[in-house]
Amino acid sequence: MLSIKIILPVLPNITKDLYFKGYVRITSNFTYSIFITKYSSNIQTLLKENSENEKNIYGKCSDLQNKMKKCRSKIRNWLLLDFVRTNIQISELIINGSKIYDTQNCVVIIYEHEAILNSEMICDTGEFLDLQNFVRNECKEFPCTVRYEPVFEMPHWLSSSMFIQHILNYINVTKWLFYSIKGDKKMSIRQGNLILAIITDLILGWTAMELITQDKKELSSILMGMLEKLIHFLYILLKWLMGAPAGLKLNNAFNKMLGKYFSYHVQLWWQFLDVSGEKLDTALQIYHYLGYFGFTFQAAVISDMISIATFHSYCIYVYAARLFNLQISGIIALLRFFVGRKYNPLKGSIDSCEYSNQELFVGTVAFTILLLLLPTTTMYYIVFTLFRLLVLIIQYILAELIYTIQTLPLYVVSLWLMHSPKVAGKISLQVMNNGKESSYLIIRLKLFSKSISELITDFRAPFNVPKKFEWTNMLSNVCVGKQIV
């Protein structure tokens, strides 16, 4: 049985002849889909555009047909519609030069032209997406999709600097924004989100800089005071560990050796900061100008300053983690040694092995030494691992803050609140007559706004998502002394 589906826009009140233009699609199962995309009171304006395309279909809405006969020699597909009250009747349908008589099994879908044209949320992969493409192509407003391709890739040796990452990220996104607006010649939802987020970032940056940098000399003294307190806190912490922390009885000689070794690194780092403190005013001047680029630039600079200020504690953590890992690995290897097993690096498996009495004696002595020194190493490792985790959490919070400001959905939220057709994507089909007054089934197509969570996710600016904490992997690394980056 022949099936006909006519999708046409809401037409104005017909007081005279109204001509229309569209596209026809014929499928293998004898289904005709007719998409009406444009209408005019003058047939000649419609015929001037791609009249020789075999997929084009033309027609008019009235009961007069004499004007159309002059043009039929040029047209292979046309459709004549009659409006009787609120019902639609097909007076004549010709496809590929052949007249279609069986038009009883017909479905008419009426849509709003402006809503389909402006919507950026139609995700349907069927006829409704094809309808939107036809309408946009007819109005010559087909969007130009510019893929986000980073211009500059982050070198591995600079990946620890959040400020450099932030600058490269901004350059890449700005390039995408420029070429996408140039291609579309108008602002889409994602571009509007990005522009408003940048404006908000600039406003927050200017406000913060005016509050913070009123007196640069006072700010430099405050920073040096904070660094001095941090160094003093580490000295007190090391002295506490060199004693009997939490009442634990540690190896005295080994404990003092570790304490003095780590105290030397703290003292060395403080001397470096003291010497470079004279250049702090220059650094603050640079920070003063960079801060006006936005609040996210300030947060990135603060993250790097935290990394520099806590570099000495990071070195102590690396030493303690390496020492702890060596002791844990040695104890595990010696435990295998006592049961006659050893690790085979060639096969990557555990093999059986027989040991002599001398080897067992040396292994017992080594196991005893490692086991007795392990509590002292563990205390230093736990304390500075917690300190390292605290720094990483602060930097992660700053990275999330930067990403949140960069992807603020101000534009899409305002469109959603105003019920703009741009964010309409949910399709609702409402039957208008149930075939009671007409032999055709007439359906009204309406678009509704999608949920705000879907809109925020779909129109997020293409900034790099901050690296998430893998707590399970991090916990396993902490337990065996592997370094946390």
Short mmCIF file of C-alpha atoms in Angstrom, two decimals:
data_model
loop_
_atom_site.label_atom_id
_atom_site.label_comp_id
_atom_site.label_asym_id
_atom_site.label_seq_id
_atom_site.Cartn_x
_atom_site.Cartn_y
_atom_site.Cartn_z
CA MET A 1 0.00 0.00 0.00
CA LEU A 2 1.24 3.44 -0.92
CA SER A 3 2.09 5.66 2.08
CA ILE A 4 2.38 9.44 1.79
CA LYS A 5 3.76 11.74 4.47
CA ILE A 6 3.54 15.52 3.98
CA ILE A 7 5.48 17.75 6.37
CA LEU A 8 4.56 21.40 5.86
CA PRO A 9 4.94 24.58 7.92
CA VAL A 10 2.14 26.53 9.56
CA LEU A 11 0.81 28.53 6.62
CA PRO A 12 -0.70 32.01 6.92
CA ASN A 13 -4.40 32.61 6.37
CA ILE A 14 -5.00 31.88 2.70
CA THR A 15 -6.82 34.81 1.09
CA LYS A 16 -5.15 34.32 -2.29
CA ASP A 17 -2.97 31.76 -4.03
CA LEU A 18 0.00 30.64 -1.93
CA TYR A 19 2.81 28.74 -3.62
CA PHE A 20 5.32 26.52 -1.87
CA LYS A 21 8.52 24.63 -2.53
CA GLY A 22 10.02 21.54 -0.91
CA TYR A 23 11.77 18.24 -1.35
CA VAL A 24 10.43 14.79 -2.05
CA ARG A 25 11.99 11.51 -0.93
CA ILE A 26 10.94 8.10 -2.22
CA THR A 27 11.91 4.99 -0.27
CA SER A 28 11.97 1.40 -1.48
CA ASN A 29 8.81 0.42 0.44
CA PHE A 30 6.59 2.81 -1.56
CA THR A 31 6.70 5.59 1.00
CA TYR A 32 6.71 9.19 -0.19
CA SER A 33 8.00 11.83 2.23
CA ILE A 34 7.37 15.42 1.13
CA PHE A 35 9.14 18.21 3.05
CA ILE A 36 7.67 21.68 2.40
CA THR A 37 10.31 24.24 3.38
CA LYS A 38 9.40 27.53 1.71
CA TYR A 39 6.31 29.37 0.55
CA SER A 40 5.63 32.59 -1.41
CA SER A 41 2.82 34.43 -3.12
CA ASN A 42 4.78 34.39 -6.41
CA ILE A 43 5.61 31.09 -8.09
CA GLN A 44 8.37 32.62 -10.22
CA THR A 45 10.53 33.44 -7.16
CA LEU A 46 10.43 29.78 -6.18
CA LEU A 47 11.11 28.45 -9.67
CA LYS A 48 14.27 30.51 -10.05
CA GLU A 49 16.01 28.45 -7.36
CA ASN A 50 17.16 24.97 -8.45
CA SER A 51 14.12 24.31 -10.61
CA GLU A 52 15.90 21.48 -12.45
CA ASN A 53 16.56 19.44 -9.30
CA GLU A 54 14.61 16.17 -9.53
CA LYS A 55 14.10 16.13 -5.75
CA ASN A 56 12.33 19.50 -5.70
CA ILE A 57 8.58 19.62 -5.47
CA TYR A 58 6.36 22.66 -6.05
CA GLY A 59 2.71 23.39 -5.51
CA LYS A 60 0.13 25.77 -4.16
CA CYS A 61 -2.69 26.05 -1.67
CA SER A 62 -6.04 27.11 -3.19
CA ASP A 63 -8.82 25.80 -5.38
CA LEU A 64 -7.56 27.65 -8.48
CA GLN A 65 -5.25 25.74 -10.76
CA ASN A 66 -5.07 27.77 -13.98
CA LYS A 67 -1.97 29.75 -13.01
CA MET A 68 -0.08 26.58 -12.23
CA LYS A 69 -0.67 25.02 -15.65
CA LYS A 70 1.74 27.42 -17.32
CA CYS A 71 4.62 26.07 -15.24
CA ARG A 72 3.86 22.36 -15.31
CA SER A 73 5.96 21.68 -18.38
CA LYS A 74 9.05 22.55 -16.37
CA ILE A 75 8.14 20.70 -13.16
CA ARG A 76 8.19 16.94 -12.60
CA ASN A 77 6.93 17.03 -8.99
CA TRP A 78 4.05 19.15 -7.72
CA LEU A 79 1.38 19.12 -5.09
CA LEU A 80 -1.96 20.96 -4.98
CA LEU A 81 -3.60 21.40 -1.59
CA ASP A 82 -7.08 22.64 -0.71
CA PHE A 83 -7.93 24.02 2.71
CA VAL A 84 -11.51 23.33 3.70
CA ARG A 85 -12.10 24.99 7.05
CA THR A 86 -9.42 23.45 9.26
CA ASN A 87 -8.84 20.38 7.11
CA ILE A 88 -6.37 19.80 4.32
CA GLN A 89 -7.22 17.95 1.10
CA ILE A 90 -4.84 16.79 -1.63
CA SER A 91 -6.29 17.90 -4.95
CA GLU A 92 -3.46 16.65 -7.10
CA LEU A 93 -0.10 14.95 -6.52
CA ILE A 94 2.41 14.26 -9.30
CA ILE A 95 5.76 12.54 -8.62
CA ASN A 96 8.35 12.13 -11.39
CA GLY A 97 5.74 13.13 -13.97
CA SER A 98 3.24 10.46 -12.89
CA LYS A 99 0.00 11.34 -11.17
CA ILE A 100 -0.64 9.63 -7.83
CA TYR A 101 -4.29 8.68 -7.38
CA ASP A 102 -4.07 6.69 -4.17
CA THR A 103 -3.75 9.52 -1.62
CA GLN A 104 -6.07 8.15 1.05
CA ASN A 105 -3.32 6.71 3.24
CA CYS A 106 -1.75 10.10 3.94
CA VAL A 107 -0.30 11.68 7.09
CA VAL A 108 0.07 15.47 7.31
CA ILE A 109 2.53 16.85 9.88
CA ILE A 110 2.41 20.60 10.54
CA TYR A 111 5.48 22.28 12.05
CA GLU A 112 6.60 25.77 13.04
CA HIS A 113 9.13 27.03 10.53
CA GLU A 114 11.05 29.41 12.82
CA ALA A 115 11.31 26.86 15.63
CA ILE A 116 12.78 24.21 13.33
CA LEU A 117 15.13 26.72 11.71
CA ASN A 118 16.56 28.16 14.95
CA SER A 119 16.71 25.05 17.13
CA GLU A 120 20.21 23.76 17.93
CA MET A 121 19.05 20.80 20.00
CA ILE A 122 17.27 18.47 17.55
CA CYS A 123 19.16 15.21 18.08
CA ASP A 124 16.72 12.98 16.18
CA THR A 125 18.49 11.04 13.43
CA GLY A 126 15.35 10.53 11.32
CA GLU A 127 13.01 12.68 9.31
CA PHE A 128 12.91 15.62 11.72
CA LEU A 129 16.65 16.14 11.51
CA ASP A 130 16.38 15.89 7.72
CA LEU A 131 13.58 18.45 7.84
CA GLN A 132 15.78 20.88 9.78
CA ASN A 133 18.62 20.37 7.29
CA PHE A 134 16.27 21.08 4.37
CA VAL A 135 14.91 24.22 6.03
CA ARG A 136 18.38 25.54 6.87
CA ASN A 137 19.65 24.76 3.39
CA GLU A 138 16.68 26.58 1.87
CA CYS A 139 17.31 29.64 4.04
CA LYS A 140 21.08 29.40 3.42
CA GLU A 141 21.70 29.27 7.17
CA PHE A 142 23.33 25.89 7.34
CA PRO A 143 25.76 25.98 10.35
CA CYS A 144 29.46 25.61 9.70
CA THR A 145 30.85 23.03 12.11
CA VAL A 146 34.46 23.82 13.05
CA ARG A 147 36.12 21.01 14.95
CA TYR A 148 38.16 21.91 18.00
CA GLU A 149 41.76 21.08 17.17
CA PRO A 150 44.46 22.35 19.58
CA VAL A 151 47.04 24.59 17.92
CA PHE A 152 49.65 24.06 20.64
CA GLU A 153 50.18 20.80 22.47
CA MET A 154 51.47 20.90 26.04
CA PRO A 155 55.12 19.70 26.24
CA HIS A 156 55.59 16.97 28.82
CA TRP A 157 58.29 18.87 30.68
CA LEU A 158 55.89 21.82 31.16
CA SER A 159 52.84 19.79 32.17
CA SER A 160 53.38 20.55 35.88
CA SER A 161 52.79 24.30 35.33
CA MET A 162 49.10 25.14 35.50
CA PHE A 163 49.74 28.69 34.30
CA ILE A 164 51.37 27.56 31.03
CA GLN A 165 48.61 24.99 30.54
CA HIS A 166 46.06 27.74 31.04
CA ILE A 167 47.68 30.06 28.47
CA LEU A 168 47.93 27.32 25.81
CA ASN A 169 44.35 26.26 26.52
CA TYR A 170 43.11 29.83 26.07
CA ILE A 171 45.02 30.20 22.78
CA ASN A 172 43.49 26.99 21.41
CA VAL A 173 39.95 27.88 22.44
CA THR A 174 40.26 31.47 21.16
CA LYS A 175 41.36 30.15 17.77
CA TRP A 176 38.34 27.81 17.67
CA LEU A 177 36.01 30.66 18.68
CA PHE A 178 37.34 32.96 15.96
CA TYR A 179 37.05 30.44 13.13
CA SER A 180 33.66 29.11 14.23
CA ILE A 181 32.10 32.60 14.39
CA LYS A 182 33.76 33.47 11.08
CA GLY A 183 32.28 30.35 9.48
CA ASP A 184 28.77 30.71 10.93
CA LYS A 185 28.70 34.52 10.70
CA LYS A 186 26.53 34.46 13.82
CA MET A 187 26.81 33.34 17.42
CA SER A 188 25.76 29.83 18.40
CA ILE A 189 24.89 28.72 21.93
CA ARG A 190 28.31 27.23 22.64
CA GLN A 191 30.06 30.35 21.37
CA GLY A 192 27.74 32.57 23.43
CA ASN A 193 28.52 30.52 26.54
CA LEU A 194 32.24 30.94 25.95
CA ILE A 195 32.04 34.71 25.32
CA LEU A 196 29.95 35.35 28.45
CA ALA A 197 32.26 33.12 30.50
CA ILE A 198 35.30 35.12 29.34
CA ILE A 199 33.55 38.40 30.18
CA THR A 200 32.66 37.08 33.65
CA ASP A 201 36.25 35.92 34.12
CA LEU A 202 37.55 39.39 33.23
CA ILE A 203 35.13 41.10 35.62
CA LEU A 204 36.07 38.80 38.49
CA GLY A 205 39.77 39.27 37.69
CA TRP A 206 39.54 43.07 37.71
CA THR A 207 37.58 43.04 40.97
CA ALA A 208 40.03 40.69 42.68
CA MET A 209 43.06 42.66 41.50
CA GLU A 210 41.63 45.93 42.77
CA LEU A 211 41.05 44.35 46.18
CA ILE A 212 44.37 42.50 46.46
CA THR A 213 46.97 44.80 44.89
CA GLN A 214 46.13 48.10 46.56
CA ASP A 215 49.54 48.05 48.23
CA LYS A 216 52.13 45.84 46.49
CA LYS A 217 54.78 46.31 49.21
CA GLU A 218 52.33 45.18 51.87
CA LEU A 219 51.40 42.18 49.73
CA SER A 220 55.06 41.16 49.30
CA SER A 221 55.64 41.36 53.06
CA ILE A 222 52.53 39.24 53.65
CA LEU A 223 53.76 36.59 51.20
CA MET A 224 57.23 36.47 52.75
CA GLY A 225 55.64 36.21 56.19
CA MET A 226 53.52 33.25 55.04
CA LEU A 227 56.59 31.51 53.57
CA GLU A 228 58.52 32.10 56.79
CA LYS A 229 55.70 30.60 58.84
CA LEU A 230 55.64 27.60 56.51
CA ILE A 231 59.39 27.04 56.93
CA HIS A 232 59.09 27.45 60.70
CA PHE A 233 56.26 24.93 60.78
CA LEU A 234 58.40 22.37 58.90
CA TYR A 235 61.28 22.91 61.36
CA ILE A 236 58.94 22.26 64.29
CA LEU A 237 57.50 19.22 62.50
CA LEU A 238 60.98 17.74 61.87
CA LYS A 239 62.01 18.33 65.50
CA TRP A 240 58.85 16.56 66.63
CA LEU A 241 59.63 13.60 64.35
CA MET A 242 63.25 13.48 65.60
CA GLY A 243 61.97 12.99 69.15
CA ALA A 244 59.31 10.45 70.11
CA PRO A 245 56.33 11.30 67.90
CA ALA A 246 53.01 10.11 69.36
CA GLY A 247 55.01 8.24 72.02
CA LEU A 248 56.59 5.84 69.52
CA LYS A 249 60.04 4.43 70.18
CA LEU A 250 61.97 4.96 66.95
CA ASN A 251 65.53 4.08 65.98
CA ASN A 252 67.46 7.00 67.50
CA ALA A 253 70.48 7.08 65.16
CA PHE A 254 68.48 6.57 61.98
CA ASN A 255 65.84 9.06 63.13
CA LYS A 256 68.41 11.82 63.78
CA MET A 257 70.11 11.14 60.46
CA LEU A 258 66.82 11.52 58.53
CA GLY A 259 65.83 14.59 60.55
CA LYS A 260 69.11 16.38 59.96
CA TYR A 261 69.11 15.44 56.28
CA PHE A 262 65.59 16.79 55.71
CA SER A 263 66.28 19.89 57.88
CA TYR A 264 69.24 20.69 55.63
CA HIS A 265 66.95 20.69 52.58
CA VAL A 266 64.47 22.98 54.32
CA GLN A 267 67.27 25.36 55.30
CA LEU A 268 68.67 25.32 51.76
CA TRP A 269 65.27 26.12 50.30
CA TRP A 270 64.71 28.97 52.76
CA GLN A 271 68.04 30.53 51.79
CA PHE A 272 66.99 30.35 48.13
CA LEU A 273 63.67 32.07 48.91
CA ASP A 274 65.44 34.67 51.04
CA VAL A 275 67.85 35.53 48.22
CA SER A 276 65.09 35.57 45.58
CA GLY A 277 62.85 37.65 47.84
CA GLU A 278 64.38 40.82 46.39
CA LYS A 279 62.84 39.87 43.06
CA LEU A 280 59.43 39.36 44.64
CA ASP A 281 58.33 42.91 43.78
CA THR A 282 59.09 42.25 40.10
CA ALA A 283 57.11 39.00 40.24
CA LEU A 284 54.18 40.79 41.87
CA GLN A 285 54.29 43.47 39.18
CA ILE A 286 54.04 40.78 36.50
CA TYR A 287 51.27 39.11 38.47
CA HIS A 288 49.51 42.49 38.69
CA TYR A 289 49.28 42.78 34.90
CA LEU A 290 48.51 39.08 34.28
CA GLY A 291 45.72 39.19 36.83
CA TYR A 292 43.74 41.64 34.69
CA PHE A 293 43.38 38.94 32.02
CA GLY A 294 40.91 37.17 34.30
CA PHE A 295 40.36 35.44 37.60
CA THR A 296 41.36 32.10 36.06
CA PHE A 297 44.83 33.49 35.28
CA GLN A 298 45.17 34.49 38.94
CA ALA A 299 44.15 31.01 40.10
CA ALA A 300 46.67 29.41 37.71
CA VAL A 301 49.46 31.70 38.99
CA ILE A 302 48.53 30.90 42.61
CA SER A 303 48.68 27.17 41.84
CA ASP A 304 52.20 27.52 40.43
CA MET A 305 53.25 29.69 43.40
CA ILE A 306 52.06 26.95 45.76
CA SER A 307 54.18 24.44 43.84
CA ILE A 308 57.25 26.68 44.14
CA ALA A 309 56.69 27.50 47.83
CA THR A 310 56.26 23.81 48.78
CA PHE A 311 59.04 22.45 46.57
CA HIS A 312 61.20 21.59 49.61
CA SER A 313 58.40 19.52 51.19
CA TYR A 314 57.91 17.79 47.84
CA CYS A 315 61.62 16.84 47.77
CA ILE A 316 61.36 15.44 51.30
CA TYR A 317 58.28 13.47 50.27
CA VAL A 318 60.12 12.02 47.24
CA TYR A 319 63.07 10.94 49.42
CA ALA A 320 60.80 9.42 52.07
CA ALA A 321 58.64 7.65 49.47
CA ARG A 322 61.68 6.21 47.71
CA LEU A 323 63.17 4.98 51.00
CA PHE A 324 59.84 3.53 52.13
CA ASN A 325 59.37 1.78 48.75
CA LEU A 326 62.86 0.24 48.94
CA GLN A 327 62.23 -1.09 52.44
CA ILE A 328 58.78 -2.48 51.56
CA SER A 329 60.12 -4.10 48.38
CA GLY A 330 63.06 -5.57 50.32
CA ILE A 331 60.83 -6.98 53.06
CA ILE A 332 58.46 -8.56 50.51
CA ALA A 333 61.40 -10.10 48.62
CA LEU A 334 62.87 -11.50 51.85
CA LEU A 335 59.51 -12.97 52.86
CA ARG A 336 59.56 -14.93 49.60
CA PHE A 337 63.17 -15.79 50.35
CA PHE A 338 62.24 -17.48 53.64
CA VAL A 339 59.69 -19.78 51.98
CA GLY A 340 62.04 -20.75 49.14
CA ARG A 341 60.60 -18.52 46.44
CA LYS A 342 62.00 -15.74 44.28
CA TYR A 343 60.78 -13.38 41.59
CA ASN A 344 61.85 -14.19 38.02
CA PRO A 345 61.99 -10.91 36.02
CA LEU A 346 62.38 -12.78 32.69
CA LYS A 347 59.12 -14.71 33.06
CA GLY A 348 57.41 -12.18 35.32
CA SER A 349 56.46 -14.95 37.75
CA ILE A 350 57.41 -16.42 41.14
CA ASP A 351 59.69 -19.49 40.92
CA SER A 352 60.88 -21.99 43.53
CA CYS A 353 64.50 -21.81 44.66
CA GLU A 354 66.76 -23.49 47.24
CA TYR A 355 69.06 -21.37 49.41
CA SER A 356 72.17 -22.27 51.47
CA ASN A 357 72.49 -21.67 55.21
CA GLN A 358 74.83 -18.72 54.62
CA GLU A 359 72.27 -17.07 52.32
CA LEU A 360 69.52 -17.66 54.85
CA PHE A 361 71.65 -16.06 57.58
CA VAL A 362 72.37 -12.96 55.48
CA GLY A 363 68.71 -12.72 54.53
CA THR A 364 67.63 -12.96 58.17
CA VAL A 365 70.00 -10.14 59.16
CA ALA A 366 68.83 -7.96 56.27
CA PHE A 367 65.18 -8.65 57.07
CA THR A 368 65.72 -7.72 60.73
CA ILE A 369 67.45 -4.45 59.83
CA LEU A 370 64.77 -3.42 57.33
CA LEU A 371 61.95 -4.35 59.67
CA LEU A 372 63.39 -2.42 62.64
CA LEU A 373 64.07 0.68 60.53
CA LEU A 374 60.66 0.59 58.88
CA PRO A 375 58.69 2.42 61.69
CA THR A 376 61.08 5.40 61.55
CA THR A 377 60.81 5.67 57.78
CA THR A 378 57.03 5.17 57.93
CA MET A 379 56.57 8.15 60.29
CA TYR A 380 58.39 10.53 57.93
CA TYR A 381 56.63 9.01 54.92
CA ILE A 382 53.12 9.33 56.41
CA VAL A 383 53.60 12.94 57.54
CA PHE A 384 55.01 14.24 54.25
CA THR A 385 52.62 12.14 52.16
CA LEU A 386 49.72 13.83 53.94
CA PHE A 387 51.38 17.19 53.29
CA ARG A 388 51.75 16.30 49.61
CA LEU A 389 48.12 15.20 49.37
CA LEU A 390 47.01 18.48 50.93
CA VAL A 391 48.92 20.45 48.28
CA LEU A 392 47.47 18.30 45.49
CA ILE A 393 43.92 18.75 46.81
CA ILE A 394 44.36 22.56 46.91
CA GLN A 395 45.69 22.56 43.34
CA TYR A 396 42.84 20.29 42.25
CA ILE A 397 40.30 22.69 43.78
CA LEU A 398 41.94 25.59 41.92
CA ALA A 399 41.84 23.60 38.65
CA GLU A 400 38.14 22.82 39.17
CA LEU A 401 37.48 26.50 39.94
CA ILE A 402 39.23 27.52 36.70
CA TYR A 403 37.25 24.96 34.68
CA THR A 404 33.96 26.02 36.30
CA ILE A 405 34.50 29.69 35.43
CA GLN A 406 35.60 28.82 31.89
CA THR A 407 32.48 26.74 31.25
CA LEU A 408 29.87 28.93 32.96
CA PRO A 409 26.56 28.21 31.13
CA LEU A 410 25.23 31.76 31.43
CA TYR A 411 24.01 32.08 27.86
CA VAL A 412 22.27 28.71 27.63
CA VAL A 413 20.62 29.20 31.04
CA SER A 414 19.27 32.59 29.97
CA LEU A 415 17.91 31.04 26.74
CA TRP A 416 16.31 28.24 28.75
CA LEU A 417 14.65 30.72 31.14
CA MET A 418 13.27 32.72 28.21
CA HIS A 419 12.06 29.50 26.47
CA SER A 420 14.04 30.38 23.37
CA PRO A 421 13.51 28.17 20.28
CA LYS A 422 17.28 27.73 20.12
CA VAL A 423 17.19 25.29 23.05
CA ALA A 424 14.01 23.52 21.92
CA GLY A 425 14.80 19.89 21.14
CA LYS A 426 12.12 17.67 22.62
CA ILE A 427 9.64 16.72 19.92
CA SER A 428 5.93 16.35 20.72
CA LEU A 429 3.41 15.05 18.18
CA GLN A 430 -0.23 15.98 18.80
CA VAL A 431 -3.05 14.49 16.72
CA MET A 432 -5.40 17.24 15.58
CA ASN A 433 -8.34 15.38 13.97
CA ASN A 434 -7.98 11.57 14.42
CA GLY A 435 -9.27 11.27 10.86
CA LYS A 436 -12.86 12.04 11.92
CA GLU A 437 -13.49 15.06 9.70
CA SER A 438 -10.94 14.15 7.07
CA SER A 439 -9.56 11.03 5.48
CA TYR A 440 -6.06 12.19 6.39
CA LEU A 441 -4.38 12.02 9.75
CA ILE A 442 -3.24 15.56 10.68
CA ILE A 443 -0.52 15.88 13.32
CA ARG A 444 0.89 19.02 14.91
CA LEU A 445 4.63 18.99 15.64
CA LYS A 446 5.81 21.05 18.61
CA LEU A 447 9.25 21.60 20.10
CA PHE A 448 9.90 21.95 23.83
CA SER A 449 13.03 22.96 25.71
CA LYS A 450 15.28 20.19 26.94
CA SER A 451 16.35 19.87 30.57
CA ILE A 452 18.90 22.36 31.84
CA SER A 453 21.39 19.58 32.69
CA GLU A 454 21.34 18.29 29.10
CA LEU A 455 21.79 21.82 27.74
CA ILE A 456 24.76 22.53 30.03
CA THR A 457 26.43 19.26 29.01
CA ASP A 458 25.80 19.64 25.27
CA PHE A 459 26.91 23.27 24.96
CA ARG A 460 29.96 23.26 27.23
CA ALA A 461 32.97 25.14 25.86
CA PRO A 462 35.82 22.89 24.61
CA PHE A 463 38.19 23.45 27.55
CA ASN A 464 40.30 20.61 28.86
CA VAL A 465 38.67 18.82 31.78
CA PRO A 466 40.90 18.77 34.91
CA LYS A 467 42.54 15.48 35.72
CA LYS A 468 40.41 13.59 38.19
CA PHE A 469 41.70 12.04 41.37
CA GLU A 470 41.91 8.26 41.03
CA TRP A 471 41.56 7.53 44.73
CA THR A 472 41.83 3.74 44.42
CA ASN A 473 45.01 3.91 42.36
CA MET A 474 46.42 6.65 44.61
CA LEU A 475 45.74 4.63 47.76
CA SER A 476 47.50 1.58 46.32
CA ASN A 477 50.50 3.74 45.36
CA VAL A 478 50.64 5.25 48.87
CA CYS A 479 50.61 1.79 50.48
CA VAL A 480 53.70 0.61 48.54
CA GLY A 481 55.53 3.97 48.46
CA LYS A 482 55.07 4.79 44.77
CA GLN A 483 55.38 8.48 43.99
CA ILE A 484 52.17 10.49 43.54
CA VAL A 485 52.56 13.10 40.83
#
